[in-house]
């Protein structure tokens, strides 16, 4: 229906514009009769068109200013002013076309959800597997779900499984489920084939509920209402009374027609949409697609922002957070190089994180040979002269794990990370910690939102509470709501709506109901179109969430300019109406005056095209190049930071071996300190230029000084030690100093990611590197 309506409005606009233009051409060539005929046809078209929309509005019991257009067009034809009537038709048609396009809101997200839902299920019957329609599945059926397939109905696992539950929880990391655990429909089997027993039919399963939530939320969304209609209750009666009074007092219907001609609310129908459309265009130029004027107005009025955690405040995919080595013969870089080389041929999401971690460190990877996948355990292959295995701890280290494995698991549990273990030449070599890292631009974006007028920021997530609280503290939200499913998010929006108009930001299918129910739904679609982007009112096509604050500022400016254009245009129209009512402005002159008013109102509206205040940071190309070079150096020294913790962990008062610490000191003095000095001399000044004199670099400069101080202390301590005179208290002091230096560098890396490197235009959405120092 929306498409049919839009095509109809486009046809009327094109026809009326053509008739007006052809009539003008005929008039210029002294063909007055032909010009009048064409304009009469145009006015008659407008009369039919506006009469139809007026009748429709009356049927819907919706106030409308279209009645003024009907009377003005009819009056213009009656008193022989076809040009004025044709011009009014063009104005009306253009306003209706803009309204139709702004009001047409895509509903394809429902079809996307339905398309993703499985149509069939694989049922085990008498030792065989048969494919049946998913609606034929009954409770108690035993089903087989292959690798990469969507679980068709809710069920209970008969075998262990590795599941991608992001469609429901939004969490990107695969989840290990044991036999007998409950599994929900809509999740993807990312491991070997699994068996389950159906515990619900398709219509009663989780995924069907998500589809229904979207449908219900969309149905509850209010339709877009034209700005003109908001003034109809007062403007229409006033216009009719003034026109009627002019006719009654003077006894001349021409005066009434003149009042109606200048009363045609073109500033409402055209100038205001121009300001709104200019705002839409400005927002699109920074990668923010706002779906219509109604969405822009609601975005401008937003006061409460709710964020889904994954993919909005965090990266949305696993990132290498740390490398733990099991033996001294292989350092962290070599362990990572071998593992990343093997994982190049794996399509697993965790493999991508390990490969990216290796390439980020500048490691040279080799193509593996003799690769085999052991279902349920991991991957094995040959890299150069080494046999490499990657996978679960039980496969790599056996059932009786050594102490370093327990330490890895403890770290993973504290940080909410996943672990992948590696063996080289059949000997355990280490483990990788993978996590969904916080986006470096997230804290800056939250601060920018508050500066843009947002009064409350809420974090929603399906993740566990302790991990969500960490993200919330780092980013700076007001409230954290954890363990949320789609229904919980929908309920949270209802509660938060009591505090003010809501804006919901998300990027997963599980966010679609909340996006549709919120005052404004904002989706991140830079990684590909999803149901969330279809359900949303606003879509960020760039992987840069700080653009949302700029979009809010642009929306508020556009709405303000639209209001100004309406007040100026309608104010002048009211003056012209009074002048016409007293007989000083005949219809022909009134049409010209109305056009002048329209042009003036449009001129005011066009100010929205001009740039306004935004939070985006502009950097000189030379500064960008310098920042990129320093960021590459920043990446290169991260393994040294990681080595600090490894050396400290290995220190013992039994043998007093400080040789690893002395080797570390050489790398700190030759690699880390030169980089930090370059940051002080080059990075901080360019950040000051980008932020226009902000004192944001003061903290960075202070930590540079602290790093220099701690390395100097380490140098002095080690200068007085050798293997012969090391005392237990010396080892304790050395370990304390190393852990302190590690903590300072870890904090400093986070500060540089957020305060400096996130400013680089091409780097604002890159994976946070601070996790690699953990």
GROMACS .gro file of N, CA, C and O in nm, residues 54 59 105 121 123 147 153 215 230 251 280 289 291 357 361 384 449 546 561 563 579 596 653 688 711:
model
  100
   54UNK      N    1  -0.883   1.508   0.134
   54UNK     CA    2  -0.967   1.565   0.239
   54UNK      C    3  -1.073   1.466   0.284
   54UNK      O    4  -1.098   1.449   0.404
   59UNK      N    5  -1.266   1.073   0.679
   59UNK     CA    6  -1.302   0.934   0.711
   59UNK      C    7  -1.218   0.881   0.827
   59UNK      O    8  -1.266   0.801   0.908
  105UNK      N    9   0.758   0.343   0.576
  105UNK     CA   10   0.859   0.284   0.664
  105UNK      C   11   0.869   0.135   0.633
  105UNK      O   12   0.770   0.062   0.638
  121UNK      N   13   1.293  -2.971   0.940
  121UNK     CA   14   1.373  -3.028   1.049
  121UNK      C   15   1.410  -3.170   1.010
  121UNK      O   16   1.342  -3.235   0.930
  123UNK      N   17   1.441  -3.531   1.136
  123UNK     CA   18   1.390  -3.616   1.245
  123UNK      C   19   1.451  -3.755   1.235
  123UNK      O   20   1.459  -3.814   1.126
  147UNK      N   21   2.597  -2.901   1.128
  147UNK     CA   22   2.686  -2.786   1.147
  147UNK      C   23   2.639  -2.669   1.061
  147UNK      O   24   2.614  -2.684   0.942
  153UNK      N   25   1.341  -2.589   1.665
  153UNK     CA   26   1.245  -2.574   1.776
  153UNK      C   27   1.321  -2.579   1.908
  153UNK      O   28   1.437  -2.622   1.914
  215UNK      N   29   0.643  -0.799   1.525
  215UNK     CA   30   0.516  -0.763   1.463
  215UNK      C   31   0.431  -0.678   1.556
  215UNK      O   32   0.373  -0.577   1.516
  230UNK      N   33  -0.088   1.946   1.239
  230UNK     CA   34  -0.082   1.985   1.381
  230UNK      C   35  -0.142   2.126   1.403
  230UNK      O   36  -0.180   2.160   1.513
  251UNK      N   37  -1.942   4.185   0.047
  251UNK     CA   38  -2.037   4.131  -0.049
  251UNK      C   39  -1.969   4.086  -0.178
  251UNK      O   40  -2.034   4.079  -0.283
  280UNK      N   41   1.805   1.530   0.688
  280UNK     CA   42   1.828   1.391   0.648
  280UNK      C   43   1.952   1.380   0.561
  280UNK      O   44   2.031   1.286   0.574
  289UNK      N   45   2.171   0.715   0.825
  289UNK     CA   46   2.051   0.715   0.742
  289UNK      C   47   1.930   0.722   0.833
  289UNK      O   48   1.905   0.630   0.912
  291UNK      N   49   1.528   0.737   0.850
  291UNK     CA   50   1.419   0.695   0.763
  291UNK      C   51   1.298   0.788   0.774
  291UNK      O   52   1.195   0.752   0.830
  357UNK      N   53   4.491  -1.125   1.530
  357UNK     CA   54   4.589  -1.092   1.633
  357UNK      C   55   4.731  -1.109   1.584
  357UNK      O   56   4.820  -1.028   1.613
  361UNK      N   57   5.020  -0.793   1.493
  361UNK     CA   58   5.155  -0.785   1.551
  361UNK      C   59   5.265  -0.788   1.445
  361UNK      O   60   5.383  -0.787   1.478
  384UNK      N   61   5.531  -2.524   0.869
  384UNK     CA   62   5.675  -2.535   0.858
  384UNK      C   63   5.720  -2.672   0.904
  384UNK      O   64   5.675  -2.776   0.854
  449UNK      N   65   2.692   1.223   2.370
  449UNK     CA   66   2.547   1.216   2.381
  449UNK      C   67   2.496   1.303   2.495
  449UNK      O   68   2.394   1.372   2.480
  546UNK      N   69   3.002   0.728   1.741
  546UNK     CA   70   2.997   0.869   1.781
  546UNK      C   71   2.919   0.952   1.680
  546UNK      O   72   2.882   1.066   1.708
  561UNK      N   73   1.504   2.476   1.256
  561UNK     CA   74   1.495   2.557   1.134
  561UNK      C   75   1.360   2.536   1.067
  561UNK      O   76   1.300   2.630   1.013
  563UNK      N   77   1.080   2.473   1.217
  563UNK     CA   78   0.984   2.552   1.294
  563UNK      C   79   0.997   2.701   1.261
  563UNK      O   80   0.896   2.771   1.246
  579UNK      N   81  -0.464   4.150   0.482
  579UNK     CA   82  -0.461   4.250   0.374
  579UNK      C   83  -0.559   4.213   0.264
  579UNK      O   84  -0.630   4.298   0.210
  596UNK      N   85   0.612   3.472  -0.313
  596UNK     CA   86   0.724   3.541  -0.248
  596UNK      C   87   0.741   3.489  -0.105
  596UNK      O   88   0.853   3.463  -0.058
  653UNK      N   89   6.143  -1.676   4.432
  653UNK     CA   90   6.248  -1.650   4.531
  653UNK      C   91   6.339  -1.769   4.552
  653UNK      O   92   6.439  -1.761   4.623
  688UNK      N   93   4.578   1.757   2.053
  688UNK     CA   94   4.539   1.892   2.096
  688UNK      C   95   4.483   1.973   1.980
  688UNK      O   96   4.384   2.045   1.995
  711UNK      N   97   6.039   0.266   3.453
  711UNK     CA   98   6.147   0.197   3.381
  711UNK      C   99   6.282   0.236   3.439
  711UNK      O  100   6.373   0.154   3.451
   0.00000   0.00000   0.00000
